[in-house]
Amino acid sequence: MNWKEITVSPDWTHFLYRGQVLFGRKFKSVLKFKGIGLAPVEDAQGWHIIDPEGSTVIPGPFRAAWGFYEGRCAVEDAGGCYHISETGQPAYAERYAWCGNFQEGACPVRDLAGHYFHIRPDGSRLYVQHYRYCGDFKDGFACVMLPHGRFKHIDAQGNYCYAAEFHDAGVYHKGIATARDEQGWFHISLTGEPLYPERYAMLEPLYNGAAFGAGPDGQKRICTLQGGSQAL
């Protein structure tokens, strides 16, 4: 059996293999098989990790488990949130109020004081700063919320990408991100420069050079990098 062909049922309570219920049972909840072929499942005792044969390989039980990303699984027990390796060992000693998932070698966490920052797979901090919020890395960049509430982007070393600050910002995709200033939403380059003068009440990331959005009047529109937009 190829574990990569195992799917999750529409109600997220059991696994399917080529349309058939796997392991002959249902759980309270299940998540997808990832990494080397491990999946978190929840039963009456809590969350634990199983292999593609349905055997428990990391018993826990945990209060929560969120699946393996880049060889680490975020879990929660009575001591807090942290990551475990694919052998079930804690990846580091620290415990957090919340943990994200590893993406591009880094993971956002929230400490017990409410500070957000990114850590490496061994638990060491990526940088010394802390933030009100930070998101996943994508294409080498992550969005962070500064202590005073504005947003910027950082690179893989934790350095700021530009001097500007925004009311809101989205992730970079192919070198372009969404951002919001006093006038509304728009797209920015890697240097934080607006790519056109127009502003929108709502705006999605670019999809092959165009983005779905809404003008200040609420009219749904398609925005392009050439400036201007088309009403829908």
Tab-separated table of C-alpha atoms in Angstrom:
chain	number	residue	atom	x	y	z
A	1	MET	CA	0.000	0.000	0.000
A	2	ASN	CA	1.264	3.424	-0.954
A	3	TRP	CA	0.516	5.695	2.017
A	4	LYS	CA	0.521	8.724	-0.297
A	5	GLU	CA	-2.738	7.379	-1.739
A	6	ILE	CA	-4.434	7.390	1.678
A	7	THR	CA	-7.025	10.164	1.885
A	8	VAL	CA	-9.127	11.643	4.671
A	9	SER	CA	-12.878	11.194	4.734
A	10	PRO	CA	-15.069	14.265	4.077
A	11	ASP	CA	-16.020	14.424	7.776
A	12	TRP	CA	-12.377	14.025	8.916
A	13	THR	CA	-13.145	10.972	11.094
A	14	HIS	CA	-11.434	8.160	9.177
A	15	PHE	CA	-9.078	7.261	6.353
A	16	LEU	CA	-9.841	5.950	2.887
A	17	TYR	CA	-7.683	3.911	0.548
A	18	ARG	CA	-8.972	3.640	-2.998
A	19	GLY	CA	-12.457	4.364	-1.744
A	20	GLN	CA	-12.448	1.827	1.086
A	21	VAL	CA	-12.461	2.596	4.820
A	22	LEU	CA	-8.987	1.957	6.165
A	23	PHE	CA	-8.161	0.211	9.473
A	24	GLY	CA	-11.828	-0.775	9.890
A	25	ARG	CA	-12.548	2.053	12.318
A	26	LYS	CA	-13.385	5.693	12.779
A	27	PHE	CA	-11.800	8.215	15.140
A	28	LYS	CA	-13.045	11.418	16.751
A	29	SER	CA	-10.836	13.251	14.262
A	30	VAL	CA	-7.949	12.569	11.874
A	31	LEU	CA	-5.437	14.597	9.872
A	32	LYS	CA	-3.546	13.723	6.682
A	33	PHE	CA	-0.517	11.481	6.432
A	34	LYS	CA	2.580	13.596	5.893
A	35	GLY	CA	6.370	13.507	6.085
A	36	ILE	CA	7.590	9.911	6.183
A	37	GLY	CA	4.000	8.646	6.412
A	38	LEU	CA	2.649	9.635	9.823
A	39	ALA	CA	-0.785	10.978	10.731
A	40	PRO	CA	-2.311	12.420	13.920
A	41	VAL	CA	-5.575	10.842	15.096
A	42	GLU	CA	-7.825	11.626	18.051
A	43	ASP	CA	-9.667	9.048	20.126
A	44	ALA	CA	-11.166	9.052	23.628
A	45	GLN	CA	-7.693	9.285	25.213
A	46	GLY	CA	-6.511	12.216	23.109
A	47	TRP	CA	-4.273	12.667	20.066
A	48	HIS	CA	-1.553	10.229	19.017
A	49	ILE	CA	0.405	9.479	15.843
A	50	ILE	CA	-0.124	6.408	13.672
A	51	ASP	CA	1.729	4.848	10.725
A	52	PRO	CA	0.165	3.671	7.428
A	53	GLU	CA	-0.647	0.290	9.020
A	54	GLY	CA	-2.805	1.986	11.647
A	55	SER	CA	-0.365	1.255	14.483
A	56	THR	CA	0.353	3.894	17.106
A	57	VAL	CA	4.016	4.897	16.790
A	58	ILE	CA	3.967	8.074	18.936
A	59	PRO	CA	1.502	7.423	21.768
A	60	GLY	CA	1.176	10.804	23.421
A	61	PRO	CA	-1.582	11.244	24.252
A	62	PHE	CA	-1.576	14.927	23.329
A	63	ARG	CA	-4.252	17.543	23.831
A	64	ALA	CA	-3.745	18.431	20.158
A	65	ALA	CA	-1.467	17.493	17.244
A	66	TRP	CA	-1.299	19.265	13.892
A	67	GLY	CA	0.657	17.017	11.544
A	68	PHE	CA	4.218	16.847	10.248
A	69	TYR	CA	5.737	19.668	8.252
A	70	GLU	CA	9.436	19.544	7.365
A	71	GLY	CA	10.031	16.750	9.874
A	72	ARG	CA	8.346	18.479	12.826
A	73	CYS	CA	4.833	18.126	14.268
A	74	ALA	CA	3.305	20.794	16.485
A	75	VAL	CA	1.653	19.258	19.556
A	76	GLU	CA	0.119	20.418	22.820
A	77	ASP	CA	0.159	18.725	26.212
A	78	ALA	CA	-0.295	19.886	29.804
A	79	GLY	CA	3.013	21.777	29.617
A	80	GLY	CA	2.139	23.798	26.517
A	81	CYS	CA	2.822	23.722	22.786
A	82	TYR	CA	6.032	22.501	21.129
A	83	HIS	CA	7.292	20.381	18.234
A	84	ILE	CA	8.231	16.732	18.123
A	85	SER	CA	10.459	14.914	15.626
A	86	GLU	CA	9.373	11.969	13.503
A	87	THR	CA	10.644	9.686	16.282
A	88	GLY	CA	8.360	11.385	18.812
A	89	GLN	CA	11.085	13.202	20.724
A	90	PRO	CA	10.658	16.883	21.689
A	91	ALA	CA	12.703	18.972	19.246
A	92	TYR	CA	13.681	21.444	22.002
A	93	ALA	CA	13.033	22.176	25.665
A	94	GLU	CA	10.908	25.331	25.394
A	95	ARG	CA	7.115	25.353	25.696
A	96	TYR	CA	4.883	27.935	24.056
A	97	ALA	CA	1.326	29.224	24.256
A	98	TRP	CA	0.961	28.447	20.530
A	99	CYS	CA	3.012	26.917	17.711
A	100	GLY	CA	2.566	27.077	13.962
A	101	ASN	CA	3.973	24.680	11.360
A	102	PHE	CA	7.430	24.734	9.825
A	103	GLN	CA	7.627	26.298	6.380
A	104	GLU	CA	10.920	27.023	4.607
A	105	GLY	CA	12.923	26.067	7.690
A	106	ALA	CA	11.183	28.404	10.149
A	107	CYS	CA	8.043	28.389	12.297
A	108	PRO	CA	6.077	31.144	14.056
A	109	VAL	CA	5.447	30.687	17.786
A	110	ARG	CA	3.807	32.710	20.593
A	111	ASP	CA	5.511	32.672	23.977
A	112	LEU	CA	3.749	32.804	27.340
A	113	ALA	CA	4.082	36.617	27.385
A	114	GLY	CA	2.198	36.892	24.073
A	115	HIS	CA	5.231	37.666	21.894
A	116	TYR	CA	5.482	36.205	18.394
A	117	PHE	CA	8.711	35.270	16.627
A	118	HIS	CA	10.142	32.543	14.387
A	119	ILE	CA	12.213	29.549	15.472
A	120	ARG	CA	14.421	27.079	13.606
A	121	PRO	CA	13.835	23.281	13.695
A	122	ASP	CA	16.199	22.961	16.686
A	123	GLY	CA	14.162	25.556	18.620
A	124	SER	CA	16.680	28.404	18.359
A	125	ARG	CA	15.322	31.849	17.520
A	126	LEU	CA	15.728	33.113	13.971
A	127	TYR	CA	16.228	36.694	15.239
A	128	VAL	CA	16.135	38.631	18.522
A	129	GLN	CA	13.079	40.805	17.805
A	130	HIS	CA	9.580	39.868	18.888
A	131	TYR	CA	6.281	40.941	17.369
A	132	ARG	CA	2.568	41.243	18.054
A	133	TYR	CA	2.040	38.657	15.318
A	134	CYS	CA	3.990	36.917	12.567
A	135	GLY	CA	3.002	34.539	9.783
A	136	ASP	CA	4.573	31.701	7.799
A	137	PHE	CA	7.487	32.183	5.466
A	138	LYS	CA	6.588	31.931	1.786
A	139	ASP	CA	8.999	32.410	-1.096
A	140	GLY	CA	11.632	33.548	1.413
A	141	PHE	CA	9.597	36.243	3.205
A	142	ALA	CA	7.183	36.525	6.138
A	143	CYS	CA	4.789	39.230	7.287
A	144	VAL	CA	5.131	40.575	10.844
A	145	MET	CA	3.030	42.904	12.986
A	146	LEU	CA	5.181	45.475	14.772
A	147	PRO	CA	4.626	46.380	18.453
A	148	HIS	CA	2.729	49.557	17.484
A	149	GLY	CA	0.414	47.646	15.125
A	150	ARG	CA	1.834	48.356	11.666
A	151	PHE	CA	3.040	45.624	9.305
A	152	LYS	CA	6.272	44.903	7.448
A	153	HIS	CA	7.960	41.945	5.747
A	154	ILE	CA	11.143	40.212	6.862
A	155	ASP	CA	13.542	37.968	4.955
A	156	ALA	CA	14.870	34.529	5.928
A	157	GLN	CA	17.476	36.109	8.229
A	158	GLY	CA	14.886	38.246	10.019
A	159	ASN	CA	15.937	41.496	8.308
A	160	TYR	CA	13.340	44.032	7.180
A	161	CYS	CA	12.811	44.074	3.423
A	162	TYR	CA	12.068	47.813	3.191
A	163	ALA	CA	11.582	50.947	5.280
A	164	ALA	CA	7.829	51.418	4.742
A	165	GLU	CA	5.143	50.312	7.215
A	166	PHE	CA	1.557	49.400	6.356
A	167	HIS	CA	-1.798	49.143	8.109
A	168	ASP	CA	-2.061	45.541	6.842
A	169	ALA	CA	-0.025	43.274	4.590
A	170	GLY	CA	-0.290	39.851	2.987
A	171	VAL	CA	2.245	37.212	1.974
A	172	TYR	CA	4.625	37.568	-0.954
A	173	HIS	CA	3.884	35.438	-3.981
A	174	LYS	CA	6.288	35.588	-6.934
A	175	GLY	CA	7.783	38.790	-5.542
A	176	ILE	CA	4.487	40.665	-5.065
A	177	ALA	CA	2.393	41.113	-1.906
A	178	THR	CA	-0.802	42.880	-0.914
A	179	ALA	CA	-0.650	45.845	1.471
A	180	ARG	CA	-3.036	48.463	2.874
A	181	ASP	CA	-2.435	52.137	3.649
A	182	GLU	CA	-4.819	54.955	4.650
A	183	GLN	CA	-6.479	54.880	1.214
A	184	GLY	CA	-6.938	51.113	0.859
A	185	TRP	CA	-5.406	47.919	-0.513
A	186	PHE	CA	-2.873	47.604	-3.354
A	187	HIS	CA	0.094	45.472	-4.427
A	188	ILE	CA	3.730	46.138	-3.524
A	189	SER	CA	7.126	45.057	-4.861
A	190	LEU	CA	9.920	43.466	-2.825
A	191	THR	CA	11.125	46.982	-1.973
A	192	GLY	CA	7.725	47.950	-0.546
A	193	GLU	CA	6.860	50.249	-3.459
A	194	PRO	CA	3.237	50.428	-4.713
A	195	LEU	CA	2.927	48.924	-8.184
A	196	TYR	CA	0.119	51.266	-9.288
A	197	PRO	CA	-1.757	54.284	-7.863
A	198	GLU	CA	-5.222	52.748	-7.398
A	199	ARG	CA	-6.545	51.580	-4.004
A	200	TYR	CA	-9.186	48.943	-3.236
A	201	ALA	CA	-11.520	48.130	-0.348
A	202	MET	CA	-10.585	44.440	-0.694
A	203	LEU	CA	-7.874	42.775	-2.734
A	204	GLU	CA	-6.599	39.232	-3.241
A	205	PRO	CA	-3.058	38.140	-4.205
A	206	LEU	CA	-2.201	38.260	-7.891
A	207	TYR	CA	-3.130	35.236	-9.969
A	208	ASN	CA	-1.200	35.202	-13.269
A	209	GLY	CA	-1.070	38.974	-13.411
A	210	ALA	CA	-4.600	39.730	-12.219
A	211	ALA	CA	-6.312	39.918	-8.836
A	212	PHE	CA	-9.911	39.832	-7.622
A	213	GLY	CA	-10.886	42.838	-5.525
A	214	ALA	CA	-13.514	45.427	-4.713
A	215	GLY	CA	-13.442	49.176	-5.252
A	216	PRO	CA	-14.255	51.765	-2.569
A	217	ASP	CA	-17.912	51.556	-3.679
A	218	GLY	CA	-18.002	47.792	-3.135
A	219	GLN	CA	-18.092	47.000	-6.862
A	220	LYS	CA	-16.261	43.739	-7.511
A	221	ARG	CA	-13.364	44.256	-9.903
A	222	ILE	CA	-10.360	42.579	-11.545
A	223	CYS	CA	-7.126	44.503	-10.895
A	224	THR	CA	-4.058	44.299	-13.151
A	225	LEU	CA	-0.446	45.372	-12.685
A	226	GLN	CA	-0.818	47.803	-15.563
A	227	GLY	CA	-3.111	49.873	-13.361
A	228	GLY	CA	-6.862	50.295	-13.597
A	229	SER	CA	-9.418	47.530	-13.233
A	230	GLN	CA	-12.385	45.919	-14.874
A	231	ALA	CA	-15.807	45.814	-13.205
A	232	LEU	CA	-17.467	42.402	-12.866
